[in-house]
Short mmCIF file of C-alpha atoms and ligand atoms in Angstrom, two decimals:
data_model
loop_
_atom_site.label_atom_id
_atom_site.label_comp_id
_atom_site.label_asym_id
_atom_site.label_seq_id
_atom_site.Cartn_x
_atom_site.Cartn_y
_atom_site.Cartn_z
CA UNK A 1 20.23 -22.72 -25.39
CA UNK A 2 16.15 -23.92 -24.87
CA UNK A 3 14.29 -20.74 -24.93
CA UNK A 4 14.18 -19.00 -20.95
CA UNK A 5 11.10 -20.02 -19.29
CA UNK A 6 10.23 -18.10 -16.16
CA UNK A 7 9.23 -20.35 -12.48
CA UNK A 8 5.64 -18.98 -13.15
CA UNK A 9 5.13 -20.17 -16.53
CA UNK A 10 7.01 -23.30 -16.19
CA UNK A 11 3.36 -24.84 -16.29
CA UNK A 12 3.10 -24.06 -18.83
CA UNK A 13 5.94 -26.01 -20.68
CA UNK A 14 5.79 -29.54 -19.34
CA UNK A 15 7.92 -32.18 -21.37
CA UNK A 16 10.07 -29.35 -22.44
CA UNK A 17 13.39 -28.22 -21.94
CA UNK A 18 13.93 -24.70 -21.01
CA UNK A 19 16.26 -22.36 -19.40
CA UNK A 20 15.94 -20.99 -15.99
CA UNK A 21 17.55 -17.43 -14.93
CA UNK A 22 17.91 -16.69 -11.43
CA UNK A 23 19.44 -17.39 -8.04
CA UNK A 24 20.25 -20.18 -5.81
CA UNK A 25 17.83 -19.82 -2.55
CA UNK A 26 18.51 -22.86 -0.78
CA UNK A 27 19.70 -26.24 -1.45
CA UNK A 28 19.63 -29.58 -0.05
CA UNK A 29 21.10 -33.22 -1.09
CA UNK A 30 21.25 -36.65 -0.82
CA UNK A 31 23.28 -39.50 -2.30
CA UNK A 32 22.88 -38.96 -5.87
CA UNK A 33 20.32 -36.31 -6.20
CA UNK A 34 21.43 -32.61 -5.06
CA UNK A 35 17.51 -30.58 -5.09
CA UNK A 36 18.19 -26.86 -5.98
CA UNK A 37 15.64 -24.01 -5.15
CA UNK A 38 16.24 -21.12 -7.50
CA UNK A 39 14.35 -18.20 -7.27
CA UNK A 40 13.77 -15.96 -10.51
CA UNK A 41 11.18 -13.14 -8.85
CA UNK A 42 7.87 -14.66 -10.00
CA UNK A 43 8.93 -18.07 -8.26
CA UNK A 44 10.83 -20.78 -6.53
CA UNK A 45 11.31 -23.85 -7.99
CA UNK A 46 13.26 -27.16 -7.14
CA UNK A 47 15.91 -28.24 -9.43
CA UNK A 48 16.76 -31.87 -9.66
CA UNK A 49 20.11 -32.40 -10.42
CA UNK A 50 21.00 -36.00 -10.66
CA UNK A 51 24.18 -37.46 -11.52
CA UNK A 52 23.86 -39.36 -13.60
CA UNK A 53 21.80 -36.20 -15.60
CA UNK A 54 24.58 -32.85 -14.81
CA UNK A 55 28.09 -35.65 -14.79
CA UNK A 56 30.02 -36.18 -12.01
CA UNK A 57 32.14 -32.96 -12.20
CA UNK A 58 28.88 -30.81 -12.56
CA UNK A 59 27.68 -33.05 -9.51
CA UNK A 60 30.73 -31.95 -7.58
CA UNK A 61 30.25 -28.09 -8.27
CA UNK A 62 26.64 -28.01 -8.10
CA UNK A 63 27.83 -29.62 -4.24
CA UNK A 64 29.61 -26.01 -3.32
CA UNK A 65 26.96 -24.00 -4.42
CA UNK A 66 26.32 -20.98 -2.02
CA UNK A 67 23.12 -19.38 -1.49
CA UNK A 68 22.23 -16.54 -3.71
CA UNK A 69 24.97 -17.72 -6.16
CA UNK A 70 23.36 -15.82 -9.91
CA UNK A 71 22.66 -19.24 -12.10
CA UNK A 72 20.88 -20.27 -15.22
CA UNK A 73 19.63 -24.17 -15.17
CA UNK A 74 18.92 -25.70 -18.30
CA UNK A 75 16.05 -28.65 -17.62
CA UNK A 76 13.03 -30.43 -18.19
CA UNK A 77 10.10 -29.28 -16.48
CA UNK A 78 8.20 -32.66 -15.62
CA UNK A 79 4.66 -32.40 -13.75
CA UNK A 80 5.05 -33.10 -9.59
CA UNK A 81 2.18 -32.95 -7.60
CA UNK A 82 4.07 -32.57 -4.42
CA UNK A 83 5.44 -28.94 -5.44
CA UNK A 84 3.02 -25.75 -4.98
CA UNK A 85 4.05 -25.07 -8.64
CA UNK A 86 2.79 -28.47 -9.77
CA UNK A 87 6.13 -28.63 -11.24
CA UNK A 88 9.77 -29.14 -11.14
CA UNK A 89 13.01 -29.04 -13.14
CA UNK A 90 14.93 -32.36 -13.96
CA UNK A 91 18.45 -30.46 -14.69
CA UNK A 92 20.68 -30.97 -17.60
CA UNK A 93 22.91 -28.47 -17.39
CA UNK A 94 23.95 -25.43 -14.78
CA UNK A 95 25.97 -22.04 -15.30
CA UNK A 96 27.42 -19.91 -12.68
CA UNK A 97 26.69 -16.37 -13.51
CA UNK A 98 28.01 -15.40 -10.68
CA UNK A 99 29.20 -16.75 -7.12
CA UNK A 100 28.86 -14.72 -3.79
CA UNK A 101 32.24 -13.09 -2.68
CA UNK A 102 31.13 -13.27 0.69
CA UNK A 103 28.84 -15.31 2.51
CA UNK A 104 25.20 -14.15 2.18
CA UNK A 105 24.07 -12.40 5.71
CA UNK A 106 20.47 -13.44 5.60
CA UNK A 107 20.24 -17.27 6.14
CA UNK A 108 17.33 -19.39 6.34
CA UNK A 109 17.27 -19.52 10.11
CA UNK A 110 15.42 -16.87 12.09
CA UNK A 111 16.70 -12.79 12.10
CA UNK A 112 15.96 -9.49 14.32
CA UNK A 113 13.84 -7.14 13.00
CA UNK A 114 16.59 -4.45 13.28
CA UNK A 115 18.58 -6.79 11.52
CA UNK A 116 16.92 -7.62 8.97
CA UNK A 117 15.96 -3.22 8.29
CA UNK A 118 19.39 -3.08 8.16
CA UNK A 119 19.96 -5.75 5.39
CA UNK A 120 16.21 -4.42 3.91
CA UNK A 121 18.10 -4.54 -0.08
CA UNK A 122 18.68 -8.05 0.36
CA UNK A 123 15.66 -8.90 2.41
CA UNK A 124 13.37 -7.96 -0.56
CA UNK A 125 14.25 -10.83 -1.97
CA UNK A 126 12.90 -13.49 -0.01
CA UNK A 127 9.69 -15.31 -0.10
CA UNK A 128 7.46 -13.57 1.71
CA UNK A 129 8.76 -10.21 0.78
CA UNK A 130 8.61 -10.86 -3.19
CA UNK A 131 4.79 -11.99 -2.43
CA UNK A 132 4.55 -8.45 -0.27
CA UNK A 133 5.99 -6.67 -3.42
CA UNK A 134 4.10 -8.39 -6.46
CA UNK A 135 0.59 -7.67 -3.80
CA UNK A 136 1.48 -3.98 -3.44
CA UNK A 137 1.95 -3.91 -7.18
CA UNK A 138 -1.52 -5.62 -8.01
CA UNK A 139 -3.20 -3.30 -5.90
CA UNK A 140 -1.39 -0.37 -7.74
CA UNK A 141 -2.76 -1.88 -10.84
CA UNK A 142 -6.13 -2.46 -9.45
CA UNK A 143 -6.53 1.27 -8.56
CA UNK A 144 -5.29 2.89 -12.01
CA UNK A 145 -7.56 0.25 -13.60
CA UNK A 146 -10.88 1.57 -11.38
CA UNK A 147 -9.98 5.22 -12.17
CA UNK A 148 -8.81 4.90 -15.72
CA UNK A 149 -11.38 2.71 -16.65
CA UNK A 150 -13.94 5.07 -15.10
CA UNK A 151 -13.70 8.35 -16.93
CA UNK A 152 -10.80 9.69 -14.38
CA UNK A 153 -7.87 11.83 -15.90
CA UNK A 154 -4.60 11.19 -13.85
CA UNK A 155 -3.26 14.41 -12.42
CA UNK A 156 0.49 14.66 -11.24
CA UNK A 157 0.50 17.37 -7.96
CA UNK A 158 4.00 18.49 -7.24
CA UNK A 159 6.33 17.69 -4.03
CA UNK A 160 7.50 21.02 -3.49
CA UNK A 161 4.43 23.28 -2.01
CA UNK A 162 4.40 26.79 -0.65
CA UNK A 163 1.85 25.67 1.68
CA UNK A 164 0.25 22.87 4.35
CA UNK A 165 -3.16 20.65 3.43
CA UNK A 166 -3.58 18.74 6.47
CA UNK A 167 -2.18 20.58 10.00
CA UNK A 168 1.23 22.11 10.12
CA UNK A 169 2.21 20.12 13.12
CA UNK A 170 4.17 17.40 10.84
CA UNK A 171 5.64 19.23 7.52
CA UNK A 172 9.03 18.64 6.17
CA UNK A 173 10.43 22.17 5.54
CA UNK A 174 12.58 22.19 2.92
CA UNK A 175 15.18 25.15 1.68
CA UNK A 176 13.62 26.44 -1.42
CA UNK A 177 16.66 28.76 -3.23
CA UNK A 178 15.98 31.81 -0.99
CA UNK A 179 12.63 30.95 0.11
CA UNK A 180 10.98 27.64 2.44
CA UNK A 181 8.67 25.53 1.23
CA UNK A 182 7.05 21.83 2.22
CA UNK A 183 7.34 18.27 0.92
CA UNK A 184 3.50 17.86 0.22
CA UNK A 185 1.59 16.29 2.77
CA UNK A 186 -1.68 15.69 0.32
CA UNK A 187 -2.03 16.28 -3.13
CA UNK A 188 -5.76 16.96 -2.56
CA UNK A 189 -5.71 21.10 -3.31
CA UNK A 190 -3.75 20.29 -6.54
CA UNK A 191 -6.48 17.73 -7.18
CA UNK A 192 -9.77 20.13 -6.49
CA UNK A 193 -7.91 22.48 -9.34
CA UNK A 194 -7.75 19.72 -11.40
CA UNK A 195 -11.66 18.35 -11.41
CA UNK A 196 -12.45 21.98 -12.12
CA UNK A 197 -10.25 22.09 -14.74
CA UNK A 198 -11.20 18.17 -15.89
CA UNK A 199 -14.32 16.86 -13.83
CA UNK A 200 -12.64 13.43 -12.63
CA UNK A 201 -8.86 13.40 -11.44
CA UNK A 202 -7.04 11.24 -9.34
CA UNK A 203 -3.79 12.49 -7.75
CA UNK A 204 -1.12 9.22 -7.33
CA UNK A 205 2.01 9.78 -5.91
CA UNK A 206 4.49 10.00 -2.74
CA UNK A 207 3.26 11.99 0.00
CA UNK A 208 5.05 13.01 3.65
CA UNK A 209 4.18 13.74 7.03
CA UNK A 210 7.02 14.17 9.95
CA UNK A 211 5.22 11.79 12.21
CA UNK A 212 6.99 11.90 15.53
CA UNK A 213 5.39 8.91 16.88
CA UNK A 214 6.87 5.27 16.61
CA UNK A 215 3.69 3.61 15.38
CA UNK A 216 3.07 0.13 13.69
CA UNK A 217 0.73 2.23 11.33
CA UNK A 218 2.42 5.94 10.15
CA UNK A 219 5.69 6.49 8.06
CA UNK A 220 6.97 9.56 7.15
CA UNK A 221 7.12 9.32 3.36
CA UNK A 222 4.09 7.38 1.83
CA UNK A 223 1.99 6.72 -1.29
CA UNK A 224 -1.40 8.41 -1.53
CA UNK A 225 -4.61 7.65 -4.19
CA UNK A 226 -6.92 10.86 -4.49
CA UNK A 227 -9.70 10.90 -6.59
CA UNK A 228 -11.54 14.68 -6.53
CA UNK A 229 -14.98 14.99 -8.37
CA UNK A 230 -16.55 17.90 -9.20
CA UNK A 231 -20.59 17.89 -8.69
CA UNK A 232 -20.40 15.53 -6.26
CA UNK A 233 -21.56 15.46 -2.27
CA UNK A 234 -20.23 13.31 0.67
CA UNK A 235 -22.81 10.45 -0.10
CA UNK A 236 -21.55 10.33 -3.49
CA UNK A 237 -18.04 10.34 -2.20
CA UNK A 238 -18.58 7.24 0.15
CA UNK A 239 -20.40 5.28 -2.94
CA UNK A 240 -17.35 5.75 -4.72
CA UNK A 241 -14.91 4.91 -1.69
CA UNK A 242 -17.04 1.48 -1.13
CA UNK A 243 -17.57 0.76 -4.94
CA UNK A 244 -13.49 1.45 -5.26
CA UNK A 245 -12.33 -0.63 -2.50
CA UNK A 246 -14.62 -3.62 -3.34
CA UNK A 247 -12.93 -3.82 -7.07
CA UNK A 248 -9.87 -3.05 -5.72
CA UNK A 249 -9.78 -6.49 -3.09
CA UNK A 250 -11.36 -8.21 -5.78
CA UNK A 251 -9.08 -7.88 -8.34
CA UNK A 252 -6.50 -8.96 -6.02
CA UNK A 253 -7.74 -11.80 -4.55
CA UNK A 254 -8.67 -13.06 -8.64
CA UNK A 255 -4.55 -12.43 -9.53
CA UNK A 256 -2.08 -12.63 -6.57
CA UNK A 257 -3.66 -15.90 -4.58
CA UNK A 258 -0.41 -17.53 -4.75
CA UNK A 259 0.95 -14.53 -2.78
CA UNK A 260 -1.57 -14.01 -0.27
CA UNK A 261 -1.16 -18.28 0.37
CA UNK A 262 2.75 -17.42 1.27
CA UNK A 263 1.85 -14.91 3.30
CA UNK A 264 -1.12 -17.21 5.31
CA UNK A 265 -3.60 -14.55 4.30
CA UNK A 266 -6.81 -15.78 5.38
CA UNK A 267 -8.38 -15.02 2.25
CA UNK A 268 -12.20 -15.84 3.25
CA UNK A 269 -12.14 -12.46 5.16
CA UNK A 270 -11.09 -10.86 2.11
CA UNK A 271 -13.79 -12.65 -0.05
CA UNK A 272 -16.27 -11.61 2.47
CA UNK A 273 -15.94 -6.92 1.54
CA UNK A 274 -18.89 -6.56 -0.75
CA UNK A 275 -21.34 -3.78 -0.78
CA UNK A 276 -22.92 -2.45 1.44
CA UNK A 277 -20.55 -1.56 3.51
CA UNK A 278 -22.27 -0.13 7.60
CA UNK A 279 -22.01 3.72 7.42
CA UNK A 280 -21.94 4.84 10.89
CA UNK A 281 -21.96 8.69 12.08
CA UNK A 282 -19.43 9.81 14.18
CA UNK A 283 -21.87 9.77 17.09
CA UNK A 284 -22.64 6.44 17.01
CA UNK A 285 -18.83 5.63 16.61
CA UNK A 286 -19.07 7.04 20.23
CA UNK A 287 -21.58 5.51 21.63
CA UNK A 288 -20.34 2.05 20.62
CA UNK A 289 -16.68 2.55 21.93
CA UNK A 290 -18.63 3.81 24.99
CA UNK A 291 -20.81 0.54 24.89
CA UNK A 292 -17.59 -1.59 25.12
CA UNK A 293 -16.25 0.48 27.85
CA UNK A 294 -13.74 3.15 26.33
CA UNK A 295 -13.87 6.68 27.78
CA UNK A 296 -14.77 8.27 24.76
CA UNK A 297 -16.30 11.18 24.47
CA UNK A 298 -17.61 13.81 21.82
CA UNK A 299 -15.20 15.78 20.31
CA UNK A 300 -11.98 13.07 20.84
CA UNK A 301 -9.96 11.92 17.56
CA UNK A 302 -10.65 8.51 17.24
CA UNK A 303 -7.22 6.79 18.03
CA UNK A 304 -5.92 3.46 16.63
CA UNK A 305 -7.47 1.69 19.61
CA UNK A 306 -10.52 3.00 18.76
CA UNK A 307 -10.68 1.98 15.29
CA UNK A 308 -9.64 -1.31 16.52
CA UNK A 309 -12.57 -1.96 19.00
CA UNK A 310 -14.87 -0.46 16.17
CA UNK A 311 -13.63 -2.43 13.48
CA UNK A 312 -14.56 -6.01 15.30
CA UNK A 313 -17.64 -5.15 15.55
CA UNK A 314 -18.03 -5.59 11.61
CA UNK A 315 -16.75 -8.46 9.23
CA UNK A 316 -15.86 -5.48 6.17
CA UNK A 317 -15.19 -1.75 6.25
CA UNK A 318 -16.86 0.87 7.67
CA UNK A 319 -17.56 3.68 7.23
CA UNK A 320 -17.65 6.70 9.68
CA UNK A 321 -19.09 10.20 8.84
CA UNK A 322 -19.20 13.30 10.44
CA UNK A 323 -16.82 14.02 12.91
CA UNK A 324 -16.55 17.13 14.53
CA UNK A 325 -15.65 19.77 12.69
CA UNK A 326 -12.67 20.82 15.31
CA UNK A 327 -10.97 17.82 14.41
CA UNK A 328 -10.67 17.90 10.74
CA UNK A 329 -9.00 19.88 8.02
CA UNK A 330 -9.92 23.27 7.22
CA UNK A 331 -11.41 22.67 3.63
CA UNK A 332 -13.97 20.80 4.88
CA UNK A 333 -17.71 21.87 4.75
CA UNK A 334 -20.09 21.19 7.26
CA UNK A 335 -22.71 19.62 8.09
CA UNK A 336 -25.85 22.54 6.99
CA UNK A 337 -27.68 20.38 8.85
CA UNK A 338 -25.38 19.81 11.38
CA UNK A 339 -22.66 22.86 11.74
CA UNK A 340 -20.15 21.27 14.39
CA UNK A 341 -20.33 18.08 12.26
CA UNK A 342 -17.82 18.28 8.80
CA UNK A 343 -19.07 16.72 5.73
CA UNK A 344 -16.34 14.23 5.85
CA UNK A 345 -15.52 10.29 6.76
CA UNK A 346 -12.54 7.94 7.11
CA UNK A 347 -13.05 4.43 6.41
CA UNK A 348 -11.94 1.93 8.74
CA UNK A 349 -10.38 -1.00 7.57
CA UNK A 350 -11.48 -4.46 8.98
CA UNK A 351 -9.00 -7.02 11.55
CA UNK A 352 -7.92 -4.00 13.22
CA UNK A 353 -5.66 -2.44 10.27
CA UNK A 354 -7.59 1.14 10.99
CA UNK A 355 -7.96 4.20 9.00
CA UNK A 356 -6.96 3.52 5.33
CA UNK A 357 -9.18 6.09 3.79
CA UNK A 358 -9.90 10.11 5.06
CA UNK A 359 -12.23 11.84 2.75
CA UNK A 360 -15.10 14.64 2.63
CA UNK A 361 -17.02 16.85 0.42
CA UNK A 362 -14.99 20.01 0.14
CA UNK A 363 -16.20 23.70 1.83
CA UNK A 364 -17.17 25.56 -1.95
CA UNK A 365 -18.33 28.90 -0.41
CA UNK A 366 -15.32 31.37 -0.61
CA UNK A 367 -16.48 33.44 2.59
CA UNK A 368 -16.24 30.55 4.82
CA UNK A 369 -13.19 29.13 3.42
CA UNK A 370 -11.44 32.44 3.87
CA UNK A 371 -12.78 32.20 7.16
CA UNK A 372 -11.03 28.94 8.05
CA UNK A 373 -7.96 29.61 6.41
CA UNK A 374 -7.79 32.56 9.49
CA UNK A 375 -9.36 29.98 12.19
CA UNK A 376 -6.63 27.90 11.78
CA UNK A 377 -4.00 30.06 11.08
CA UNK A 378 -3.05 29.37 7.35
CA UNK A 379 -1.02 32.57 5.50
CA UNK A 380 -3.87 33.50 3.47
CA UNK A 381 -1.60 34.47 0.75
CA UNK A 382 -0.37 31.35 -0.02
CA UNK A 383 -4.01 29.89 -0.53
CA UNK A 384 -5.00 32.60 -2.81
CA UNK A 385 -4.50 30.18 -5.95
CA UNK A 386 -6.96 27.98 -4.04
CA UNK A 387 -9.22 30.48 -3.10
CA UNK A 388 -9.78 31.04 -6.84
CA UNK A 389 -11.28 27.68 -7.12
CA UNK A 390 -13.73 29.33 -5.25
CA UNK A 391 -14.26 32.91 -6.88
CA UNK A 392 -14.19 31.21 -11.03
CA UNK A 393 -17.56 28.74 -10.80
CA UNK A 394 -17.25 27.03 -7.66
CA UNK A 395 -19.30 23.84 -6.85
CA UNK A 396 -19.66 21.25 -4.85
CA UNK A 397 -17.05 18.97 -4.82
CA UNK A 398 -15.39 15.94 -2.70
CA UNK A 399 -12.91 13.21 -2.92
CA UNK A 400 -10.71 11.09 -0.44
CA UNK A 401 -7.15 9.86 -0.11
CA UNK A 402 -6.51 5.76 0.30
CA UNK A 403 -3.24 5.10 1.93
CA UNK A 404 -1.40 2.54 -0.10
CA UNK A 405 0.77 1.12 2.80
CA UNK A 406 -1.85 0.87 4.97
CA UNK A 407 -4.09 -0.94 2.58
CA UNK A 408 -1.10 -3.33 1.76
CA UNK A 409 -1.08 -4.11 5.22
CA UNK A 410 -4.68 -5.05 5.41
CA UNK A 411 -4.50 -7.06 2.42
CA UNK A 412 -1.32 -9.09 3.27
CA UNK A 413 -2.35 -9.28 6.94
CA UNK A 414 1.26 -7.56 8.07
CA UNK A 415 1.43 -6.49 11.78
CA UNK A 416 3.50 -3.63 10.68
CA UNK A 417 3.65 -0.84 7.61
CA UNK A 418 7.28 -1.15 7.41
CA UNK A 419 7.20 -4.02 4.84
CA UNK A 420 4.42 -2.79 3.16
CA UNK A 421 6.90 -0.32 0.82
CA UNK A 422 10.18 -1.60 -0.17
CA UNK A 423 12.40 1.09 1.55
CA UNK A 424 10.12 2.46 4.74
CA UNK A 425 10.99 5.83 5.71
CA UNK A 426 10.52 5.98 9.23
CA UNK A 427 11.24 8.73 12.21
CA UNK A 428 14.65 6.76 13.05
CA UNK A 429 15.09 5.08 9.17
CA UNK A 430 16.09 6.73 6.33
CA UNK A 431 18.91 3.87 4.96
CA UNK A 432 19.27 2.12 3.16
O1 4AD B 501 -6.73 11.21 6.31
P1 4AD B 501 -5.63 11.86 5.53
O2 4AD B 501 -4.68 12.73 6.27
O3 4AD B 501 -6.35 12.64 4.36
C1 4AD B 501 -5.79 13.49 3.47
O4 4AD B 501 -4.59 13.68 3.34
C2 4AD B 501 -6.78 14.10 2.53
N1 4AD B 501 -6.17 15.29 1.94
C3 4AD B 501 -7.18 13.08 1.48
C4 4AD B 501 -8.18 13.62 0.50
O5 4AD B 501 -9.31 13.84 0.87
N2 4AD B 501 -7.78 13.79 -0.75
O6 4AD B 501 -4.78 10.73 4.80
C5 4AD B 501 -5.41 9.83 3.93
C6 4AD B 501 -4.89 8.43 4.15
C7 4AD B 501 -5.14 7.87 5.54
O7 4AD B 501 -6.44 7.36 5.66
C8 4AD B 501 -4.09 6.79 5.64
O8 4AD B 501 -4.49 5.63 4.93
C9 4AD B 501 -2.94 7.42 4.89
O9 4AD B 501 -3.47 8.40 4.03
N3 4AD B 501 -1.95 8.01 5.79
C10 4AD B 501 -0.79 7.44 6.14
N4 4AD B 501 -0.23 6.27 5.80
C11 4AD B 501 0.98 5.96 6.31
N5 4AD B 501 1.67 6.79 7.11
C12 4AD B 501 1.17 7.99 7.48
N6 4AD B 501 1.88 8.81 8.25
C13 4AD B 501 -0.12 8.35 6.98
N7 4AD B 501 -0.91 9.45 7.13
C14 4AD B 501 -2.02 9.22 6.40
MG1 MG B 502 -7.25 10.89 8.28
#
């Protein structure tokens, strides 16, 4: 058997014969030629069979294939200008690995959302899903490469916590033996313990939030980036959020093009986040949304319409500091120069795909943090770990958390978060 090639690297092998593995995603004929498009997960390729090439009896199978039928194609790749691969597969030979029992329930022709949520196992592997997948992937890659490649130690948090990080209005209680405790929600206290332990962590992995509300933008279980520095102060923190996002859409747009041109990404916009990205206070957040006729006032949460109207008013992120400190989480410091303002800021993705990052330089002073704990009614005994981050060398210290869905939405342009992860969680979807 030629040695397996796979639809990627077929470029890379013209004139020779090789073996394709994969599936049969659509077919077509006419007369004498029957053109085969088999899919192999980095790829789809047509397959000429001919013939005259694959004998008549070949001819006559290759006829009944079905669609997702498991198949290996033996061929020569020849050059074709016509195909977005530049190539495509004169066939030899073709064995059935392994034919449907039943006919496939996603066709070509148009489905239901609900539909196709239902069917999301098989869904992931079409077109425009497999580009979604390989993007979210690269941007995985693109993040451990900025933070390994930076001096950052990777620090696992765990799922299981005895306490909440951000509001208690949307934990997942869980039995604990005799005892409750919460799926995390953050792994951002885990991660402060960590830079004091190692100076530069990052905290990757699932997080969950029982968001009640039916939005195009929240699930309930989703992947989280946190890097935590020690020694460092909210400016600090939003170099690093700019200087991290810029690699992070650049190293994307250099390796998955052929995905973002399935999914009619309109990469230009992409091309155009460089540094500097506008820092705006909170305040002025205000005063714009109030410039373009919004009711908003000080002291309101900015909303996704918000974010919206804010975000066309600039061609890359921005960035928004100091809200009120009402609004925010309890371990965040203020503002000395500014006490109702936190140190903190959430970055607002452009094209209206909203908040991807929430960050802020973290309160260090173990009086006031005890004091919050109490203003917003956290069991103080359950922070007392945390509270020794404070009374063992505290300094100042800050990070942020980039939501991965979010920011695969953005960079595939997808209306919605639910195919930004291949099995969304979401308040009424938990199968498959
Ligand atoms: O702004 P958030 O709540 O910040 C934190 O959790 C901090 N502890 C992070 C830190 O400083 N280490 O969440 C951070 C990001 C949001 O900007 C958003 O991208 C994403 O996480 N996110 C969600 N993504 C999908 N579904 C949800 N329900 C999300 N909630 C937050
Ligand atoms: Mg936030």
């Amino acid at each position: 058997m030629p040695a397996h090639v796979y639809v990627e690297d077929l470029h890379k092998h013209i004139g020779e014969e090789v073996t394709l593995k994969g599936w049969l995603y659509g077919k077509r004929s006419s007369g004498k030629l029957h053109f085969l498009q088999v899919r192999d997960g980095t790829g789809i390729v047509q397959c000429v069979a001919g013939k005259n090439d694959i004998g008549e009896e070949a001819f006559a199978r290759a006829d009944k294939l079905a669609q997702e039928t498991s198949l290996t194609v033996d061929g020569v790749v020849r050059e074709d200008k016509r195909s977005p691969l530049g190539v495509e597969l004169h066939a030899k030979s073709f064995t059935v690995v392994a034919a449907p029992t039943q006919e496939y329930p996603i066709s070509p022709k148009e489905h239901g959302n609900a539909f196709l949520m239902e069917h999301r196992h098989l869904w992931l592997r079409s077109k425009r899903q497999v580009a979604i997948l390989r993007v979210r992937s690269e941007i995985i890659r693109a993040i451990r490469n900025y933070f390994d490649s930076r001096g950052f130690t990777l620090l696992d948090a765990p799922i299981f916590t005895p306490a909440a990080c951000e509001g208690t209005s949307n934990l997942f209680e869980v039995n604990y033996f005799d005892a409750k405790a919460y799926l995390t929600q953050s792994g951002q206290l885990y991660g402060e313990a960590g830079a004091m332990a190692l100076g530069k962590v990052y905290v990757f992995g699932p997080t969950f939030r029982a968001e009640k509300s039916k939005t195009r933008r929240h699930l309930t279980e989703f992947w989280m980036v946190e890097p935590e520095v020690a020694y460092l102060d909210l400016e600090g923190d939003m170099d690093l959020a700019e200087d991290f996002i810029c690699e992070v859409v650049a190293q994307v747009v250099r390796n998955r093009r052929p995905e973002l041109e399935i999914l009619e990404r309109d990469i230009a916009k992409l091309e155009q986040v460089r540094k500097p990205f506008p820092r705006i206070r909170y305040e002025e957040a205000i005063a714009l949304l109030q410039k373009k006729g919004k009711d908003s006032k000080f002291g309101d949460d900015l909303g996704a319409d918000e974010e919206t109207a804010i975000s066309e008013e600039f061609d890359r992120p921005v960035l928004i500091h100091r809200y009120p400190a009402e609004i925010k989480s309890f371990y965040m410091k203020r503002d000395p120069q500014d006490p109702k303002c936190a140190l903190c800021v959430d970055v607002i993705a452009p094209e209206g795909y909203g908040e991807i990052i929430g960050g802020s330089q973290r309160e260090d002073d173990l009086a006031v943090l005890e004091a919050r704990l109490d203003e917003h009614k956290l069991p103080r005994e359950n922070f007392e770990w945390y509270l020794d981050l404070r009374r063992y060398g505290s300094v100042p210290h800050a990070g942020f958390g980039l939501g991965i869905e979010r920011t695969v939405a953005w960079l595939c342009g997808l209306h919605h978060v639910r195919e930004t992860i291949p099995f969304p969680r979401l308040l009424e979807k938990i199968t498959p």
